[in-house]
PDB file of C-alpha atoms and ligand atoms in Angstrom:
ATOM      1  CA  MET A 921      61.223 -21.165 -46.932  1.00 83.00           C
ATOM      2  CA  PRO A 922      61.380 -22.066 -43.239  1.00 92.00           C
ATOM      3  CA  GLU A 923      64.857 -23.268 -42.282  1.00 95.00           C
ATOM      4  CA  LEU A 924      66.137 -24.885 -39.084  1.00 97.00           C
ATOM      5  CA  PRO A 925      65.402 -21.944 -36.700  1.00 96.00           C
ATOM      6  CA  GLU A 926      61.895 -21.399 -38.069  1.00 96.00           C
ATOM      7  CA  VAL A 927      61.008 -25.106 -37.876  1.00 96.00           C
ATOM      8  CA  GLU A 928      62.486 -25.264 -34.353  1.00 97.00           C
ATOM      9  CA  THR A 929      60.294 -22.285 -33.404  1.00 96.00           C
ATOM     10  CA  VAL A 930      57.162 -24.059 -34.678  1.00 95.00           C
ATOM     11  CA  VAL A 931      58.139 -27.250 -32.814  1.00 97.00           C
ATOM     12  CA  ARG A 932      58.753 -25.453 -29.512  1.00 96.00           C
ATOM     13  CA  HIS A 933      55.436 -23.638 -29.845  1.00 95.00           C
ATOM     14  CA  LEU A 934      53.424 -26.774 -30.657  1.00 95.00           C
ATOM     15  CA  ARG A 935      55.108 -29.283 -28.334  1.00 97.00           C
ATOM     16  CA  PRO A 936      53.274 -28.413 -25.073  1.00 96.00           C
ATOM     17  CA  GLN A 937      49.986 -28.203 -26.961  1.00 94.00           C
ATOM     18  CA  LEU A 938      50.279 -31.589 -28.678  1.00 97.00           C
ATOM     19  CA  LEU A 939      51.964 -33.861 -26.113  1.00 97.00           C
ATOM     20  CA  GLY A 940      49.628 -36.533 -24.788  1.00 97.00           C
ATOM     21  CA  ARG A 941      46.813 -35.794 -27.225  1.00 97.00           C
ATOM     22  CA  THR A 942      45.285 -38.668 -29.204  1.00 98.00           C
ATOM     23  CA  ILE A 943      44.518 -38.423 -32.925  1.00 98.00           C
ATOM     24  CA  THR A 944      40.791 -38.994 -33.498  1.00 98.00           C
ATOM     25  CA  GLY A 945      40.466 -38.185 -37.207  1.00 98.00           C
ATOM     26  CA  PHE A 946      42.142 -36.891 -40.362  1.00 98.00           C
ATOM     27  CA  THR A 947      40.862 -35.073 -43.443  1.00 97.00           C
ATOM     28  CA  ALA A 948      42.785 -33.730 -46.424  1.00 97.00           C
ATOM     29  CA  PRO A 949      41.015 -30.947 -48.365  1.00 96.00           C
ATOM     30  CA  TRP A 950      44.133 -31.064 -50.595  1.00 96.00           C
ATOM     31  CA  PRO A 951      44.566 -34.841 -51.050  1.00 97.00           C
ATOM     32  CA  LYS A 952      48.108 -34.544 -52.444  1.00 97.00           C
ATOM     33  CA  VAL A 953      49.256 -33.373 -49.001  1.00 97.00           C
ATOM     34  CA  THR A 954      49.960 -37.023 -48.074  1.00 97.00           C
ATOM     35  CA  ALA A 955      51.496 -37.944 -51.463  1.00 96.00           C
ATOM     36  CA  PRO A 956      52.613 -40.488 -52.441  1.00 95.00           C
ATOM     37  CA  ALA A 957      50.260 -42.154 -49.902  1.00 97.00           C
ATOM     38  CA  HIS A 958      46.485 -41.775 -50.180  1.00 97.00           C
ATOM     39  CA  PRO A 959      44.961 -39.699 -47.340  1.00 98.00           C
ATOM     40  CA  ASP A 960      42.859 -42.709 -46.268  1.00 98.00           C
ATOM     41  CA  ALA A 961      45.970 -44.881 -45.981  1.00 98.00           C
ATOM     42  CA  PHE A 962      47.640 -42.183 -43.880  1.00 98.00           C
ATOM     43  CA  ALA A 963      44.539 -41.899 -41.673  1.00 98.00           C
ATOM     44  CA  ARG A 964      44.476 -45.672 -41.087  1.00 98.00           C
ATOM     45  CA  GLU A 965      48.028 -45.510 -39.715  1.00 98.00           C
ATOM     46  CA  VAL A 966      47.593 -42.552 -37.362  1.00 98.00           C
ATOM     47  CA  VAL A 967      43.993 -42.407 -36.094  1.00 98.00           C
ATOM     48  CA  GLY A 968      43.810 -43.760 -32.539  1.00 98.00           C
ATOM     49  CA  ARG A 969      47.497 -43.074 -31.886  1.00 98.00           C
ATOM     50  CA  THR A 970      48.739 -40.794 -29.087  1.00 98.00           C
ATOM     51  CA  ILE A 971      51.411 -38.117 -29.601  1.00 98.00           C
ATOM     52  CA  GLY A 972      54.322 -38.865 -27.273  1.00 98.00           C
ATOM     53  CA  GLY A 973      56.959 -36.530 -28.695  1.00 98.00           C
ATOM     54  CA  VAL A 974      57.320 -33.468 -30.915  1.00 98.00           C
ATOM     55  CA  ARG A 975      60.745 -32.690 -32.334  1.00 98.00           C
ATOM     56  CA  ARG A 976      62.660 -31.370 -35.313  1.00 98.00           C
ATOM     57  CA  ARG A 977      65.098 -33.209 -37.590  1.00 98.00           C
ATOM     58  CA  GLY A 978      66.632 -30.938 -40.234  1.00 98.00           C
ATOM     59  CA  LYS A 979      63.655 -29.044 -41.642  1.00 97.00           C
ATOM     60  CA  PHE A 980      61.211 -31.862 -40.774  1.00 98.00           C
ATOM     61  CA  ILE A 981      58.724 -31.771 -37.907  1.00 98.00           C
ATOM     62  CA  LEU A 982      58.367 -35.220 -36.322  1.00 98.00           C
ATOM     63  CA  LEU A 983      55.397 -36.285 -34.207  1.00 98.00           C
ATOM     64  CA  GLN A 984      56.328 -39.446 -32.355  1.00 98.00           C
ATOM     65  CA  LEU A 985      53.276 -41.683 -31.931  1.00 98.00           C
ATOM     66  CA  ASP A 986      52.862 -44.706 -29.689  1.00 96.00           C
ATOM     67  CA  ARG A 987      53.601 -46.589 -32.911  1.00 95.00           C
ATOM     68  CA  GLY A 988      55.574 -44.909 -35.707  1.00 98.00           C
ATOM     69  CA  HIS A 989      55.987 -41.233 -36.599  1.00 98.00           C
ATOM     70  CA  ILE A 990      54.265 -38.506 -38.572  1.00 98.00           C
ATOM     71  CA  HIS A 991      56.792 -36.465 -40.565  1.00 98.00           C
ATOM     72  CA  LEU A 992      55.810 -33.077 -41.830  1.00 98.00           C
ATOM     73  CA  HIS A 993      57.593 -30.572 -44.085  1.00 97.00           C
ATOM     74  CA  LEU A 994      56.390 -26.962 -44.376  1.00 95.00           C
ATOM     75  CA  ARG A 995      58.279 -26.308 -47.645  1.00 93.00           C
ATOM     76  CA  MET A 996      57.613 -22.776 -48.967  1.00 89.00           C
ATOM     77  CA  THR A 997      54.524 -21.474 -47.187  1.00 90.00           C
ATOM     78  CA  GLY A 998      53.201 -24.198 -44.868  1.00 92.00           C
ATOM     79  CA  ARG A 999      51.837 -23.219 -41.454  1.00 93.00           C
ATOM     80  CA  LEU A1000      50.682 -25.387 -38.570  1.00 93.00           C
ATOM     81  CA  VAL A1001      48.159 -24.034 -36.098  1.00 90.00           C
ATOM     82  CA  LEU A1002      46.340 -25.696 -33.208  1.00 92.00           C
ATOM     83  CA  ALA A1003      42.690 -24.644 -33.086  1.00 91.00           C
ATOM     84  CA  SER A1004      40.588 -24.979 -29.928  1.00 89.00           C
ATOM     85  CA  PRO A1005      37.021 -26.323 -29.977  1.00 87.00           C
ATOM     86  CA  GLY A1006      34.711 -23.715 -31.455  1.00 82.00           C
ATOM     87  CA  ASP A1007      37.635 -21.782 -32.931  1.00 83.00           C
ATOM     88  CA  GLU A1008      36.803 -21.412 -36.624  1.00 74.00           C
ATOM     89  CA  GLY A1009      40.346 -20.284 -37.414  1.00 71.00           C
ATOM     90  CA  ASP A1010      41.518 -19.086 -40.801  1.00 76.00           C
ATOM     91  CA  GLN A1011      39.905 -21.353 -43.406  1.00 82.00           C
ATOM     92  CA  ARG A1012      42.058 -20.240 -46.341  1.00 89.00           C
ATOM     93  CA  HIS A1013      44.478 -22.667 -47.988  1.00 94.00           C
ATOM     94  CA  VAL A1014      43.765 -25.534 -45.551  1.00 96.00           C
ATOM     95  CA  THR A1015      45.434 -28.678 -46.934  1.00 97.00           C
ATOM     96  CA  ALA A1016      45.034 -31.057 -43.951  1.00 97.00           C
ATOM     97  CA  VAL A1017      43.262 -31.247 -40.593  1.00 97.00           C
ATOM     98  CA  VAL A1018      44.268 -33.633 -37.800  1.00 97.00           C
ATOM     99  CA  THR A1019      41.480 -33.920 -35.244  1.00 97.00           C
ATOM    100  CA  LEU A1020      42.676 -34.481 -31.680  1.00 97.00           C
ATOM    101  CA  SER A1021      41.171 -35.551 -28.386  1.00 92.00           C
ATOM    102  CA  ASP A1022      39.219 -32.749 -26.643  1.00 89.00           C
ATOM    103  CA  SER A1023      38.094 -31.600 -30.125  1.00 89.00           C
ATOM    104  CA  HIS A1024      41.283 -29.648 -30.786  1.00 94.00           C
ATOM    105  CA  ARG A1025      42.450 -29.618 -34.396  1.00 95.00           C
ATOM    106  CA  LEU A1026      45.944 -29.363 -35.830  1.00 96.00           C
ATOM    107  CA  ILE A1027      45.415 -27.384 -39.032  1.00 95.00           C
ATOM    108  CA  PHE A1028      47.926 -27.391 -41.894  1.00 96.00           C
ATOM    109  CA  ARG A1029      47.502 -24.294 -44.069  1.00 94.00           C
ATOM    110  CA  ASP A1030      49.637 -23.873 -47.147  1.00 94.00           C
ATOM    111  CA  MET A1031      49.161 -21.217 -49.803  1.00 92.00           C
ATOM    112  CA  ARG A1032      51.620 -22.711 -52.320  1.00 94.00           C
ATOM    113  CA  LYS A1033      50.666 -26.302 -51.409  1.00 95.00           C
ATOM    114  CA  PHE A1034      54.190 -27.785 -51.561  1.00 95.00           C
ATOM    115  CA  GLY A1035      54.072 -28.868 -47.895  1.00 95.00           C
ATOM    116  CA  ARG A1036      53.673 -32.592 -47.184  1.00 97.00           C
ATOM    117  CA  LEU A1037      53.026 -34.961 -44.313  1.00 97.00           C
ATOM    118  CA  GLY A1038      53.366 -38.710 -44.095  1.00 98.00           C
ATOM    119  CA  TYR A1039      53.650 -41.704 -41.813  1.00 98.00           C
ATOM    120  CA  LEU A1040      56.778 -43.734 -41.172  1.00 97.00           C
ATOM    121  CA  ALA A1041      56.773 -46.895 -39.052  1.00 97.00           C
ATOM    122  CA  ASP A1042      60.560 -46.504 -38.783  1.00 96.00           C
ATOM    123  CA  LEU A1043      62.620 -43.314 -39.220  1.00 97.00           C
ATOM    124  CA  ALA A1044      65.586 -45.089 -40.838  1.00 97.00           C
ATOM    125  CA  PRO A1045      64.654 -44.113 -44.446  1.00 96.00           C
ATOM    126  CA  LEU A1046      64.427 -40.450 -43.397  1.00 97.00           C
ATOM    127  CA  GLU A1047      67.664 -40.579 -41.393  1.00 97.00           C
ATOM    128  CA  ALA A1048      69.446 -42.105 -44.387  1.00 98.00           C
ATOM    129  CA  LYS A1049      68.718 -38.959 -46.414  1.00 97.00           C
ATOM    130  CA  LEU A1050      69.832 -36.424 -43.803  1.00 98.00           C
ATOM    131  CA  GLY A1051      73.274 -35.211 -42.756  1.00 98.00           C
ATOM    132  CA  PRO A1052      74.210 -34.291 -39.168  1.00 98.00           C
ATOM    133  CA  GLU A1053      72.312 -31.768 -37.058  1.00 98.00           C
ATOM    134  CA  PRO A1054      74.457 -28.612 -36.936  1.00 98.00           C
ATOM    135  CA  LEU A1055      73.551 -27.890 -33.293  1.00 98.00           C
ATOM    136  CA  SER A1056      74.169 -31.427 -32.023  1.00 98.00           C
ATOM    137  CA  PRO A1057      77.194 -32.120 -29.756  1.00 97.00           C
ATOM    138  CA  GLU A1058      78.464 -34.634 -32.331  1.00 96.00           C
ATOM    139  CA  PHE A1059      78.799 -31.885 -34.951  1.00 98.00           C
ATOM    140  CA  THR A1060      82.255 -30.661 -33.920  1.00 98.00           C
ATOM    141  CA  ALA A1061      84.613 -28.395 -35.875  1.00 98.00           C
ATOM    142  CA  GLU A1062      86.911 -31.395 -36.437  1.00 97.00           C
ATOM    143  CA  ARG A1063      84.069 -33.485 -37.834  1.00 97.00           C
ATOM    144  CA  PHE A1064      82.990 -30.620 -40.117  1.00 98.00           C
ATOM    145  CA  TYR A1065      86.548 -30.193 -41.430  1.00 98.00           C
ATOM    146  CA  GLN A1066      86.718 -33.941 -42.136  1.00 97.00           C
ATOM    147  CA  LEU A1067      83.360 -33.854 -43.937  1.00 97.00           C
ATOM    148  CA  LEU A1068      84.660 -31.106 -46.260  1.00 98.00           C
ATOM    149  CA  GLN A1069      87.670 -33.193 -47.336  1.00 97.00           C
ATOM    150  CA  GLY A1070      87.366 -34.547 -50.871  1.00 92.00           C
ATOM    151  CA  ARG A1071      84.318 -32.369 -51.600  1.00 97.00           C
ATOM    152  CA  ARG A1072      85.174 -30.581 -54.816  1.00 96.00           C
ATOM    153  CA  ARG A1073      81.812 -28.793 -54.984  1.00 97.00           C
ATOM    154  CA  GLN A1074      81.299 -25.111 -54.329  1.00 98.00           C
ATOM    155  CA  ILE A1075      80.739 -24.520 -50.622  1.00 98.00           C
ATOM    156  CA  LYS A1076      77.275 -22.931 -50.873  1.00 98.00           C
ATOM    157  CA  PRO A1077      75.437 -25.717 -52.727  1.00 98.00           C
ATOM    158  CA  LEU A1078      77.180 -28.261 -50.485  1.00 98.00           C
ATOM    159  CA  LEU A1079      75.836 -26.516 -47.357  1.00 98.00           C
ATOM    160  CA  LEU A1080      72.346 -26.419 -48.898  1.00 98.00           C
ATOM    161  CA  ASP A1081      72.490 -30.188 -49.514  1.00 98.00           C
ATOM    162  CA  GLN A1082      70.361 -31.732 -46.725  1.00 98.00           C
ATOM    163  CA  GLY A1083      72.298 -34.989 -47.077  1.00 98.00           C
ATOM    164  CA  PHE A1084      75.540 -33.164 -46.182  1.00 98.00           C
ATOM    165  CA  ILE A1085      74.223 -31.100 -43.269  1.00 98.00           C
ATOM    166  CA  ALA A1086      70.563 -30.908 -42.257  1.00 98.00           C
ATOM    167  CA  GLY A1087      68.512 -27.759 -41.756  1.00 98.00           C
ATOM    168  CA  LEU A1088      70.351 -24.980 -43.601  1.00 98.00           C
ATOM    169  CA  GLY A1089      68.730 -22.965 -46.407  1.00 96.00           C
ATOM    170  CA  ASN A1090      69.467 -19.858 -48.418  1.00 96.00           C
ATOM    171  CA  ILE A1091      69.299 -17.270 -45.612  1.00 96.00           C
ATOM    172  CA  TYR A1092      71.559 -18.948 -43.054  1.00 97.00           C
ATOM    173  CA  VAL A1093      74.088 -20.213 -45.597  1.00 98.00           C
ATOM    174  CA  ASP A1094      74.606 -16.675 -46.943  1.00 98.00           C
ATOM    175  CA  GLU A1095      74.892 -15.290 -43.410  1.00 98.00           C
ATOM    176  CA  ALA A1096      77.288 -17.996 -42.196  1.00 98.00           C
ATOM    177  CA  LEU A1097      79.585 -17.694 -45.232  1.00 98.00           C
ATOM    178  CA  PHE A1098      79.752 -13.929 -44.724  1.00 98.00           C
ATOM    179  CA  ALA A1099      80.550 -14.315 -41.012  1.00 98.00           C
ATOM    180  CA  ALA A1100      83.352 -16.764 -41.868  1.00 98.00           C
ATOM    181  CA  GLY A1101      84.702 -14.641 -44.757  1.00 98.00           C
ATOM    182  CA  ILE A1102      84.262 -17.398 -47.365  1.00 98.00           C
ATOM    183  CA  HIS A1103      83.096 -16.816 -50.954  1.00 98.00           C
ATOM    184  CA  PRO A1104      79.979 -18.924 -51.742  1.00 98.00           C
ATOM    185  CA  ARG A1105      81.668 -20.278 -54.904  1.00 98.00           C
ATOM    186  CA  ALA A1106      84.863 -21.335 -53.121  1.00 98.00           C
ATOM    187  CA  GLU A1107      85.678 -25.035 -53.336  1.00 98.00           C
ATOM    188  CA  ALA A1108      84.625 -26.848 -50.163  1.00 98.00           C
ATOM    189  CA  ALA A1109      87.686 -29.123 -49.962  1.00 97.00           C
ATOM    190  CA  SER A1110      90.187 -26.278 -50.283  1.00 97.00           C
ATOM    191  CA  GLN A1111      89.142 -24.587 -47.025  1.00 97.00           C
ATOM    192  CA  SER A1112      91.847 -24.552 -44.362  1.00 97.00           C
ATOM    193  CA  ALA A1113      91.182 -26.052 -40.931  1.00 97.00           C
ATOM    194  CA  ALA A1114      90.990 -22.487 -39.560  1.00 97.00           C
ATOM    195  CA  LYS A1115      88.401 -21.443 -42.190  1.00 97.00           C
ATOM    196  CA  ALA A1116      86.379 -24.604 -41.589  1.00 98.00           C
ATOM    197  CA  GLU A1117      86.408 -23.888 -37.862  1.00 98.00           C
ATOM    198  CA  ALA A1118      85.286 -20.285 -38.462  1.00 98.00           C
ATOM    199  CA  LEU A1119      82.427 -21.510 -40.665  1.00 98.00           C
ATOM    200  CA  HIS A1120      81.419 -24.180 -38.130  1.00 98.00           C
ATOM    201  CA  ARG A1121      81.337 -21.538 -35.385  1.00 98.00           C
ATOM    202  CA  ALA A1122      79.345 -19.117 -37.591  1.00 98.00           C
ATOM    203  CA  ILE A1123      76.746 -21.759 -38.527  1.00 98.00           C
ATOM    204  CA  ARG A1124      76.115 -22.709 -34.903  1.00 98.00           C
ATOM    205  CA  HIS A1125      76.125 -19.161 -33.562  1.00 98.00           C
ATOM    206  CA  ILE A1126      73.757 -17.807 -36.226  1.00 97.00           C
ATOM    207  CA  LEU A1127      71.293 -20.713 -35.920  1.00 98.00           C
ATOM    208  CA  GLN A1128      71.293 -20.475 -32.114  1.00 97.00           C
ATOM    209  CA  ARG A1129      70.805 -16.731 -32.151  1.00 97.00           C
ATOM    210  CA  SER A1130      67.966 -17.003 -34.690  1.00 96.00           C
ATOM    211  CA  ILE A1131      66.201 -19.646 -32.579  1.00 96.00           C
ATOM    212  CA  GLU A1132      66.388 -17.234 -29.626  1.00 96.00           C
ATOM    213  CA  LYS A1133      64.606 -14.659 -31.813  1.00 95.00           C
ATOM    214  CA  ASN A1134      62.011 -17.172 -33.113  1.00 93.00           C
ATOM    215  CA  GLY A1135      63.506 -17.255 -36.602  1.00 93.00           C
ATOM    216  CA  THR A1136      63.481 -14.869 -39.540  1.00 90.00           C
ATOM    217  CA  THR A1137      60.332 -13.515 -41.140  1.00 86.00           C
ATOM    218  CA  ILE A1138      61.016 -12.153 -44.629  1.00 79.00           C
ATOM    219  CA  ILE A1139      57.574 -12.565 -46.239  1.00 71.00           C
ATOM    220  CA  ASN A1140      55.721 -15.575 -45.015  1.00 74.00           C
ATOM    221  CA  PHE A1141      57.017 -17.212 -41.901  1.00 84.00           C
ATOM    222  CA  GLN A1142      54.598 -17.171 -38.952  1.00 85.00           C
ATOM    223  CA  TYR A1143      54.002 -19.492 -36.014  1.00 86.00           C
ATOM    224  CA  GLY A1144      51.074 -19.782 -33.636  1.00 84.00           C
ATOM    225  CA  THR A1145      48.360 -17.309 -34.481  1.00 77.00           C
ATOM    226  CA  GLY A1146      50.374 -14.860 -36.545  1.00 83.00           C
ATOM    227  CA  SER A1147      53.602 -14.364 -34.532  1.00 88.00           C
ATOM    228  CA  THR A1148      56.680 -13.502 -36.590  1.00 90.00           C
ATOM    229  CA  GLY A1149      60.403 -14.087 -36.114  1.00 92.00           C
ATOM    230  CA  ARG A1150      62.739 -11.239 -35.134  1.00 91.00           C
ATOM    231  CA  PHE A1151      66.087 -12.392 -36.561  1.00 92.00           C
ATOM    232  CA  ARG A1152      65.583 -10.260 -39.683  1.00 90.00           C
ATOM    233  CA  GLU A1153      67.139  -7.292 -37.853  1.00 92.00           C
ATOM    234  CA  ASP A1154      70.329  -9.355 -37.408  1.00 94.00           C
ATOM    235  CA  LEU A1155      70.817 -10.227 -41.083  1.00 96.00           C
ATOM    236  CA  ARG A1156      74.121  -8.824 -42.316  1.00 96.00           C
ATOM    237  CA  VAL A1157      74.079  -9.676 -46.064  1.00 97.00           C
ATOM    238  CA  PHE A1158      70.815 -11.451 -46.907  1.00 96.00           C
ATOM    239  CA  ARG A1159      68.536  -9.092 -48.883  1.00 95.00           C
ATOM    240  CA  ARG A1160      70.977  -6.198 -48.269  1.00 96.00           C
ATOM    241  CA  GLU A1161      72.287  -5.897 -51.853  1.00 97.00           C
ATOM    242  CA  GLY A1162      73.452  -2.340 -52.615  1.00 98.00           C
ATOM    243  CA  GLU A1163      73.749  -1.464 -48.929  1.00 98.00           C
ATOM    244  CA  PRO A1164      77.196  -1.003 -47.324  1.00 98.00           C
ATOM    245  CA  CYS A1165      78.862  -4.032 -45.746  1.00 98.00           C
ATOM    246  CA  LEU A1166      78.651  -3.622 -41.971  1.00 97.00           C
ATOM    247  CA  VAL A1167      82.344  -4.553 -41.673  1.00 98.00           C
ATOM    248  CA  CYS A1168      84.078  -2.743 -44.581  1.00 98.00           C
ATOM    249  CA  SER A1169      81.402  -0.517 -46.230  1.00 98.00           C
ATOM    250  CA  THR A1170      81.795  -2.166 -49.683  1.00 98.00           C
ATOM    251  CA  PRO A1171      78.289  -2.476 -51.182  1.00 98.00           C
ATOM    252  CA  VAL A1172      76.786  -5.947 -50.666  1.00 98.00           C
ATOM    253  CA  VAL A1173      76.169  -7.696 -54.004  1.00 98.00           C
ATOM    254  CA  LYS A1174      73.684 -10.331 -55.143  1.00 98.00           C
ATOM    255  CA  ILE A1175      74.868 -13.031 -57.552  1.00 98.00           C
ATOM    256  CA  ARG A1176      73.553 -16.443 -58.578  1.00 98.00           C
ATOM    257  CA  VAL A1177      75.262 -19.547 -57.243  1.00 97.00           C
ATOM    258  CA  ALA A1178      73.803 -22.938 -58.190  1.00 91.00           C
ATOM    259  CA  GLN A1179      70.565 -21.217 -59.319  1.00 94.00           C
ATOM    260  CA  ARG A1180      70.105 -19.512 -55.944  1.00 96.00           C
ATOM    261  CA  GLY A1181      70.118 -15.772 -55.272  1.00 97.00           C
ATOM    262  CA  THR A1182      73.252 -15.268 -53.165  1.00 98.00           C
ATOM    263  CA  HIS A1183      74.301 -12.270 -51.095  1.00 98.00           C
ATOM    264  CA  LEU A1184      77.906 -11.471 -50.229  1.00 98.00           C
ATOM    265  CA  CYS A1185      80.492  -8.776 -49.581  1.00 98.00           C
ATOM    266  CA  PRO A1186      83.052  -8.961 -52.428  1.00 98.00           C
ATOM    267  CA  THR A1187      85.760  -7.555 -50.143  1.00 98.00           C
ATOM    268  CA  CYS A1188      85.201  -9.610 -46.970  1.00 98.00           C
ATOM    269  CA  GLN A1189      84.523 -12.758 -49.011  1.00 98.00           C
ATOM    270  CA  ALA A1190      87.176 -12.480 -51.745  1.00 93.00           C
ATOM    271  CA  ILE A1191      87.554 -15.761 -53.621  1.00 84.00           C
TER     272      ILE A1191
HETATM  273 ZN1   ZN B2578      82.790  -6.329 -46.259  1.00 96.33          ZN
END
């Protein structure tokens, strides 16, 4: 599933192509793509509007219109591609097509069909569900340490909770916990200030570095017309079970934590 760096990569790629374009039409070959709204209701809100901003919030892509926003979530296998006039593009798994001025089309393709888009007049309901942005200046080590206080949950599921911190998923949580030397099942609230600071630093460093490499492609992630991310070569525990830890040579293990496949070094991340 695309996480913060992959969504940021898509946003940076699309932004210069979408800014200033006006939406002239909308079709949904997979009508559930706008659920719970009907595709016609969505079209009524957005057709005729001009795109004035393209940004990311957590794992959401937000298109700021001259009135309201389109929010879009890629989920497991969603891809967004801008097609030029006359460009047939890949017709497989198309769930939605936004027609733009100059006959360009923003095409949403999604093999598993979990991806969704919708219209919000006001972003407040979305903001209410999302925790802080891990790369924002407001997300300091002190704030992170305070947020962990009183949280009796295991640290991994807490970091995956989009209402606690926005944008992290399975890959970057495993990598950040390894870098900070914290077991994924450790209790969040019992982390020392020094451990919390190490985890805060690891989260920001790993996300930033992955954005610089256009994200991680394990199976599915692509942006533009088939470009893939290069952060996979930097992964230190994710999908490395059985291989030696790059720090201590203990074999990396895969366990289940909160129903998620979880990779760790049992020596570097002793509980
Ligand atoms: Zn190790």
